[in-house]
PDB file of C-alpha atoms in Angstrom:
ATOM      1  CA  UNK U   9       0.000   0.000   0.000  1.00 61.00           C
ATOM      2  CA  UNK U  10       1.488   3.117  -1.155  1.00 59.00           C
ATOM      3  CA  UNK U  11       1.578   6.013   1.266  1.00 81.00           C
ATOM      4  CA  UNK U  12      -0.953   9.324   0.376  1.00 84.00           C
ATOM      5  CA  UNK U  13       2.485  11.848   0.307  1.00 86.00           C
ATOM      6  CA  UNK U  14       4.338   8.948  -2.184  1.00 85.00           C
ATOM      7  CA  UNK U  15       1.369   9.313  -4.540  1.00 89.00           C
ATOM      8  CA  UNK U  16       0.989  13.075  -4.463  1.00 93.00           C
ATOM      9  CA  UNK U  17       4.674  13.221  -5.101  1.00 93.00           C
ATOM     10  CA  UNK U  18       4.587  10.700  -7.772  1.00 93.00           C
ATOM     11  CA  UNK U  19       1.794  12.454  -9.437  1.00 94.00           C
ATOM     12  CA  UNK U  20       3.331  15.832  -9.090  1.00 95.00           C
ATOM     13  CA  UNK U  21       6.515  14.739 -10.746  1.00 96.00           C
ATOM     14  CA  UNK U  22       4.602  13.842 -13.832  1.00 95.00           C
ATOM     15  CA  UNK U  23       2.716  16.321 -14.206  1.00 94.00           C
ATOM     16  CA  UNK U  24       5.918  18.520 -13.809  1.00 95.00           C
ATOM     17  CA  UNK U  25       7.759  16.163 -16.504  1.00 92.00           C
ATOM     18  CA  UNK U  26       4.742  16.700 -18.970  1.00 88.00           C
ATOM     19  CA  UNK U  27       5.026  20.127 -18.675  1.00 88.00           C
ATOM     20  CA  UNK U  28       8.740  20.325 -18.577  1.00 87.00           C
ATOM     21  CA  UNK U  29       9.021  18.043 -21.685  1.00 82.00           C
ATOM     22  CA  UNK U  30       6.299  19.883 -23.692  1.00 78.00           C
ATOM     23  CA  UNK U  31       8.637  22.868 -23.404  1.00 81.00           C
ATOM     24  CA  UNK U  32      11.655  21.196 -23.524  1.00 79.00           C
ATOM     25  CA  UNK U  33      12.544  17.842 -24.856  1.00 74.00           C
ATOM     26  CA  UNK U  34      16.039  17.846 -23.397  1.00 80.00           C
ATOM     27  CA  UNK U  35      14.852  18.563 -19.596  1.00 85.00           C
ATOM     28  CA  UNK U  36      16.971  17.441 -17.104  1.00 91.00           C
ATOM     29  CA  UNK U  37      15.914  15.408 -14.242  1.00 94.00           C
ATOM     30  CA  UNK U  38      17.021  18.092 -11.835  1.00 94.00           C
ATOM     31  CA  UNK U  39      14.791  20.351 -13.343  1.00 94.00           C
ATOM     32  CA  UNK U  40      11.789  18.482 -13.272  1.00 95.00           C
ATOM     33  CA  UNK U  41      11.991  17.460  -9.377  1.00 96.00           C
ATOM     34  CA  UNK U  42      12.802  21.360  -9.230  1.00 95.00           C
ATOM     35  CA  UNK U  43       9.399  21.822 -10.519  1.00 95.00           C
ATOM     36  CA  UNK U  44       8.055  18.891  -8.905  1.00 96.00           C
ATOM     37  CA  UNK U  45       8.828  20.464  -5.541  1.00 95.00           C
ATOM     38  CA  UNK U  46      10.484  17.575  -4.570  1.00 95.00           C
ATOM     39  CA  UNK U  47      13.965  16.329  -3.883  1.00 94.00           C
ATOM     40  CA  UNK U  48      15.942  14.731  -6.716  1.00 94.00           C
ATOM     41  CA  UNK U  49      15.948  11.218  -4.547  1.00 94.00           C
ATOM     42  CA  UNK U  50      12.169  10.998  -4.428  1.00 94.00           C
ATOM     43  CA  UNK U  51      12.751  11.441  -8.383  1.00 96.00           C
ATOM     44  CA  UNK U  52      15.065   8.764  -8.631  1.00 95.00           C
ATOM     45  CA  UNK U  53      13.008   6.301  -6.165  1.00 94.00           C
ATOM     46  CA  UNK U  54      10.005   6.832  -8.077  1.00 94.00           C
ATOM     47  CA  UNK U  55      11.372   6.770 -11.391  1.00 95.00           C
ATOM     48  CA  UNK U  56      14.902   5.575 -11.807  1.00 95.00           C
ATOM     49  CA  UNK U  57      15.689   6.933 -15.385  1.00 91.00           C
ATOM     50  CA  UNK U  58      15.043   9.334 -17.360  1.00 88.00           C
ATOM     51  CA  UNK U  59      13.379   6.649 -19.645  1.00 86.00           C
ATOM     52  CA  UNK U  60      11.132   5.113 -17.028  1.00 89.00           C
ATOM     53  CA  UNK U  61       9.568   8.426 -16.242  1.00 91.00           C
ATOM     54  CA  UNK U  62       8.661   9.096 -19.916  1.00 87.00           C
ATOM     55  CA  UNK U  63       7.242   5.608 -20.452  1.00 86.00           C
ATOM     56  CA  UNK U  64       4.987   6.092 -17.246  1.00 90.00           C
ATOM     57  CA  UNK U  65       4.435   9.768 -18.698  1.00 89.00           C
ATOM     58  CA  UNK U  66       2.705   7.892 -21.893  1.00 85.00           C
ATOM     59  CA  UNK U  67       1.001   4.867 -19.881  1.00 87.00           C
ATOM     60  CA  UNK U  68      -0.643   7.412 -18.020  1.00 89.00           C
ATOM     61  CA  UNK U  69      -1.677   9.148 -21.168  1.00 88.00           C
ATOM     62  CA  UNK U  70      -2.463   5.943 -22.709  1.00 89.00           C
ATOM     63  CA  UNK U  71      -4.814   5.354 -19.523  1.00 93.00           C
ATOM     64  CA  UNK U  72      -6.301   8.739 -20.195  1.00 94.00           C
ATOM     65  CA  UNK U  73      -7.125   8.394 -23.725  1.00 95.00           C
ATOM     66  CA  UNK U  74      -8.792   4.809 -23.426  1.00 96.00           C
ATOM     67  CA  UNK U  75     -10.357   6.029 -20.802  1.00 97.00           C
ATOM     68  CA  UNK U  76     -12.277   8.659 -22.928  1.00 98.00           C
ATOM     69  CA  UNK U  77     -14.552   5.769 -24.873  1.00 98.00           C
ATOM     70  CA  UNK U  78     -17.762   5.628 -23.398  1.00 98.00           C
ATOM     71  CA  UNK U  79     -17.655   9.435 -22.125  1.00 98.00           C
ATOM     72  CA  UNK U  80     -17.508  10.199 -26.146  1.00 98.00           C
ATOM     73  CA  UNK U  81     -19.870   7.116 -27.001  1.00 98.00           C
ATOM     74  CA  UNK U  82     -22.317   8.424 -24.706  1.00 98.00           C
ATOM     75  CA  UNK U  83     -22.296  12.522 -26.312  1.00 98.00           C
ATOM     76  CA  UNK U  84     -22.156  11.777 -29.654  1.00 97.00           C
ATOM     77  CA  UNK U  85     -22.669   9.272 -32.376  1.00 97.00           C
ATOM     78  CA  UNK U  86     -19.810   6.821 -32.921  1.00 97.00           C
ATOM     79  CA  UNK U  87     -18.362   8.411 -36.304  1.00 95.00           C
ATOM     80  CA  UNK U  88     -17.903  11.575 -34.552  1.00 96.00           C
ATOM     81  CA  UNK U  89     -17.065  10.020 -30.861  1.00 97.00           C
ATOM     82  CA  UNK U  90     -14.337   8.122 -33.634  1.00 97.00           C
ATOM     83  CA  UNK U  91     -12.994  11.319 -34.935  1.00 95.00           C
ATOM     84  CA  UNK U  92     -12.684  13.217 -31.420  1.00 96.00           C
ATOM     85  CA  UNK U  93     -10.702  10.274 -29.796  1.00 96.00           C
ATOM     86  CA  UNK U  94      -8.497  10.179 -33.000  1.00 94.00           C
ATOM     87  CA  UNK U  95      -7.674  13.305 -32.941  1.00 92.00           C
ATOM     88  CA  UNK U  96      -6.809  13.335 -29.376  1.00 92.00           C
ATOM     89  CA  UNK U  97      -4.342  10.353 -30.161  1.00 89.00           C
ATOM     90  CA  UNK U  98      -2.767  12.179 -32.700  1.00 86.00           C
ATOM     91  CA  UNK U  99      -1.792  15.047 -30.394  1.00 84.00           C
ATOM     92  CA  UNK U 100      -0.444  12.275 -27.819  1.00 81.00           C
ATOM     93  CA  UNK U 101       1.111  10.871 -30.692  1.00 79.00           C
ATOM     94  CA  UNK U 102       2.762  13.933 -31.542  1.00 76.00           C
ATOM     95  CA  UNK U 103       3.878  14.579 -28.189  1.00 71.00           C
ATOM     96  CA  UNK U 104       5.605  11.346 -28.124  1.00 68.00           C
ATOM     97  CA  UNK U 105       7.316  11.234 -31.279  1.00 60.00           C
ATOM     98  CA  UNK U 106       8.969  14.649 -29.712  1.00 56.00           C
ATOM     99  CA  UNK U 107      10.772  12.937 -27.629  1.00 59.00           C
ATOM    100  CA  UNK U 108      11.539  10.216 -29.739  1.00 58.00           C
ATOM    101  CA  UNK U 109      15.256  11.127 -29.420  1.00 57.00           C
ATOM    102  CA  UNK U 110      15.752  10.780 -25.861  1.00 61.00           C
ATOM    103  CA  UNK U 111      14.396   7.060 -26.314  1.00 68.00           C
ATOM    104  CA  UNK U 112      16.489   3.693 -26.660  1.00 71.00           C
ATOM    105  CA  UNK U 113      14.724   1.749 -29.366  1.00 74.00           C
ATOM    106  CA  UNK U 114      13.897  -0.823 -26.020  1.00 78.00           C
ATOM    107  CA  UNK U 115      12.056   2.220 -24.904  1.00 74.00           C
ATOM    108  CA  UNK U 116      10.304   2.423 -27.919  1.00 72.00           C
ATOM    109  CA  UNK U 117       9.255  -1.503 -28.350  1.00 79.00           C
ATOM    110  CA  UNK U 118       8.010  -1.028 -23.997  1.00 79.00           C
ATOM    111  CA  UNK U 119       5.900   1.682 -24.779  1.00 78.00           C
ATOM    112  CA  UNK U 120       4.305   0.107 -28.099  1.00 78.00           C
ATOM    113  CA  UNK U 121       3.696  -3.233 -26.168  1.00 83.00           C
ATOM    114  CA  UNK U 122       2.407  -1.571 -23.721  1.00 83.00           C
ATOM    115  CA  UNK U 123       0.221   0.770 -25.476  1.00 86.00           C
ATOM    116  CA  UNK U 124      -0.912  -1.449 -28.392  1.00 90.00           C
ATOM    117  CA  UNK U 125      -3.847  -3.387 -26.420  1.00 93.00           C
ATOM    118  CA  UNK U 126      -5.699  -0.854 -25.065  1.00 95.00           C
ATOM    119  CA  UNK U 127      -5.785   1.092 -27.767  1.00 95.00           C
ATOM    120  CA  UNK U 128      -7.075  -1.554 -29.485  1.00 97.00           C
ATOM    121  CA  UNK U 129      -9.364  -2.244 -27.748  1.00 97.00           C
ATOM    122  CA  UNK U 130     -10.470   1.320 -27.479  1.00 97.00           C
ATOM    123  CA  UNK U 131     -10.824   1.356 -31.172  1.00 98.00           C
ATOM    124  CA  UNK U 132     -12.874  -1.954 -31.427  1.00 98.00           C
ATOM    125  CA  UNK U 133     -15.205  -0.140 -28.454  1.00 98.00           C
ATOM    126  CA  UNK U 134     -15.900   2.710 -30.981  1.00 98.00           C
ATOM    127  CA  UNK U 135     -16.011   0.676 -34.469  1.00 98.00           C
ATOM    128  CA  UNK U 136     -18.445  -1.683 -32.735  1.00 98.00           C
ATOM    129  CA  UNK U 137     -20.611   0.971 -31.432  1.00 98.00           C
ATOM    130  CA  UNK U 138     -20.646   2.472 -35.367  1.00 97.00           C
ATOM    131  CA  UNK U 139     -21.386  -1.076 -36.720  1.00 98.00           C
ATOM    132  CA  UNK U 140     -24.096  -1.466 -34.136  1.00 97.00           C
ATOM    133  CA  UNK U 141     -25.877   1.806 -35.136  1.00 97.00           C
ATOM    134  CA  UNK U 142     -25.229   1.122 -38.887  1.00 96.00           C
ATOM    135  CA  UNK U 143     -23.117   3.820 -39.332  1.00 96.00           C
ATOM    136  CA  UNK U 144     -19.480   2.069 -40.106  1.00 97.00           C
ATOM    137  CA  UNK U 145     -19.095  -0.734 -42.324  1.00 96.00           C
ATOM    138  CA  UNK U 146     -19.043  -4.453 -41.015  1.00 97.00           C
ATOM    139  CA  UNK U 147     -15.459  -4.989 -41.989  1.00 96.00           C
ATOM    140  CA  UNK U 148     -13.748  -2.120 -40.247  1.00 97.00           C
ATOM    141  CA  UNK U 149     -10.843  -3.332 -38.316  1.00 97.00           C
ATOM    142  CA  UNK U 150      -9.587  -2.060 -35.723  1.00 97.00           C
ATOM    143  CA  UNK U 151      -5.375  -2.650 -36.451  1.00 95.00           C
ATOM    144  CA  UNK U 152      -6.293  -1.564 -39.875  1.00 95.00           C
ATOM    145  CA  UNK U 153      -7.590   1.936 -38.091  1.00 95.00           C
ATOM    146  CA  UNK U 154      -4.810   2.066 -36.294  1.00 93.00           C
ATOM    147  CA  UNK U 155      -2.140   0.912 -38.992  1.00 92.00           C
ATOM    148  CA  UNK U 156      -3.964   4.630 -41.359  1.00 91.00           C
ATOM    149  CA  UNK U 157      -3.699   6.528 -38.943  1.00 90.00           C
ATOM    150  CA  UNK U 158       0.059   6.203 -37.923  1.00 85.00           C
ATOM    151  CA  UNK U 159       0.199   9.058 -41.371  1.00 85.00           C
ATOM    152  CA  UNK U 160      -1.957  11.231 -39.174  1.00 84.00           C
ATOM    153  CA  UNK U 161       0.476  12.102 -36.254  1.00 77.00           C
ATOM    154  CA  UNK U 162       3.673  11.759 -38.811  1.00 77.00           C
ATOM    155  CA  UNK U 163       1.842  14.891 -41.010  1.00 76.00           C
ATOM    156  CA  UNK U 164       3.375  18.256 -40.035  1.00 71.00           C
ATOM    157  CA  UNK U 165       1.166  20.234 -37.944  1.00 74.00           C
ATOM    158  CA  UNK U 166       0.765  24.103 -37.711  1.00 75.00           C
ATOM    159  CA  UNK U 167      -0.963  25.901 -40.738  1.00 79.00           C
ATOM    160  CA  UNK U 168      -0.798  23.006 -43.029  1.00 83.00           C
ATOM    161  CA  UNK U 169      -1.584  20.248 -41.018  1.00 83.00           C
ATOM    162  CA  UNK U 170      -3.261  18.177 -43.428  1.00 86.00           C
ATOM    163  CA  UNK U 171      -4.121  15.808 -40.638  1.00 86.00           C
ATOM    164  CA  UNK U 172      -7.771  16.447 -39.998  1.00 88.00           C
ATOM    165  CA  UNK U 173      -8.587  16.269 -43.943  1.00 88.00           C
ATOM    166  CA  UNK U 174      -6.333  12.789 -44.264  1.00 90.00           C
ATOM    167  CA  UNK U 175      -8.703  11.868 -41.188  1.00 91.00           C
ATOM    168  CA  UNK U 176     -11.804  12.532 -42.825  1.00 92.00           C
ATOM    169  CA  UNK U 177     -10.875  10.521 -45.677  1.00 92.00           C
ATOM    170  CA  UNK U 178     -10.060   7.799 -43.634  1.00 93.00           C
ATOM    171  CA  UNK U 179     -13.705   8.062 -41.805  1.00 92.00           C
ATOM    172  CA  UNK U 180     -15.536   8.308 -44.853  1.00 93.00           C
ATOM    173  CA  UNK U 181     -14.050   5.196 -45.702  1.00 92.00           C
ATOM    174  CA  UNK U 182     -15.207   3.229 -42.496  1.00 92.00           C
ATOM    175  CA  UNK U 183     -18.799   4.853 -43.244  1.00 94.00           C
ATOM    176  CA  UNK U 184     -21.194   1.595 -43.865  1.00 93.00           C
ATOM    177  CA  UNK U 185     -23.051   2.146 -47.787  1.00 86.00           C
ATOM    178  CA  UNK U 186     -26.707   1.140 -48.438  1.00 79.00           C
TER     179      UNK U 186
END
């Protein structure tokens, strides 16, 4: 059982490291216990590399995300519940192809294995929901999804972020025909 004080601090350091690493990709760990408000040794305890706090910065992101299904299945109809929880994964996708330098490729495989199921599954939640309703065709899969919309976060973003017209493409595709 895990004190209260250990999980504030734990939680405060990522938060911190999220917002230190959206500024900065090359953050030290110094700076982010700095912001933290904590000591660099309840840093290390909790996260013992540099690596191992980004990968628990992205399973916690992960959680988040996933998380979002049935809030979005229960506002809107599943094409458009589809298209908001894409687009949110693209911007976490971004995000962690940022920092895609200061990973090992080890990191990289970790946070792919570990990320891979549930989003997944939170894919088949919202293509099932569509084929349910009639609105997405019987065949969409959901590693197919997933396997598009890798070009989504790898478009540039800014002005010409073509992202949210390759996205629409990619949805009117799923959409079921009479």
């Amino acid at each position: 059982m895990v004190r209260s004080d250990a999980r504030e601090n734990r939680a405060r350091i990522l938060a911190a490291a999220r917002e230190q690493f959206a500024e900065n990709g090359n953050t030290s760990m110094n700076q982010i216990a700095q912001r933290a408000g904590v000591g660099a040794g309840t840093l290390y305890r909790n996260f013992p590399t540099r690596e191992a706090l980004i990968l628990a910065i992205y399973q916690e992101e992960v959680e988040g995300l996933v998380g979002t299904v049935p809030g979005l299945l229960a506002e809107m109809p599943p094409l458009e519940a589809l298209r908001d929880w894409t687009t949110s994964l693209v911007e976490a996708m971004r995000r962690k192809h940022g920092l895609g330098d200061a990973l090992s490729s080890g990191a990289h495989q970790t946070i792919t294995e570990q990320s891979y199921g549930p989003v997944i599954a939170a894919i088949s939640q919202l293509l099932d929901a569509g084929k349910q309703d009639g609105s997405i065709r019987e065949d969409a899969d959901p590693g197919d999804f997933l396997q598009l919309t890798g070009a989504l976060w790898r478009a540039a973003s800014g002005p010409e972020d073509r992202s949210p017209r390759m996205l629409a493409l990619i949805l009117d595709g799923l959409r079921a025909r009479p």
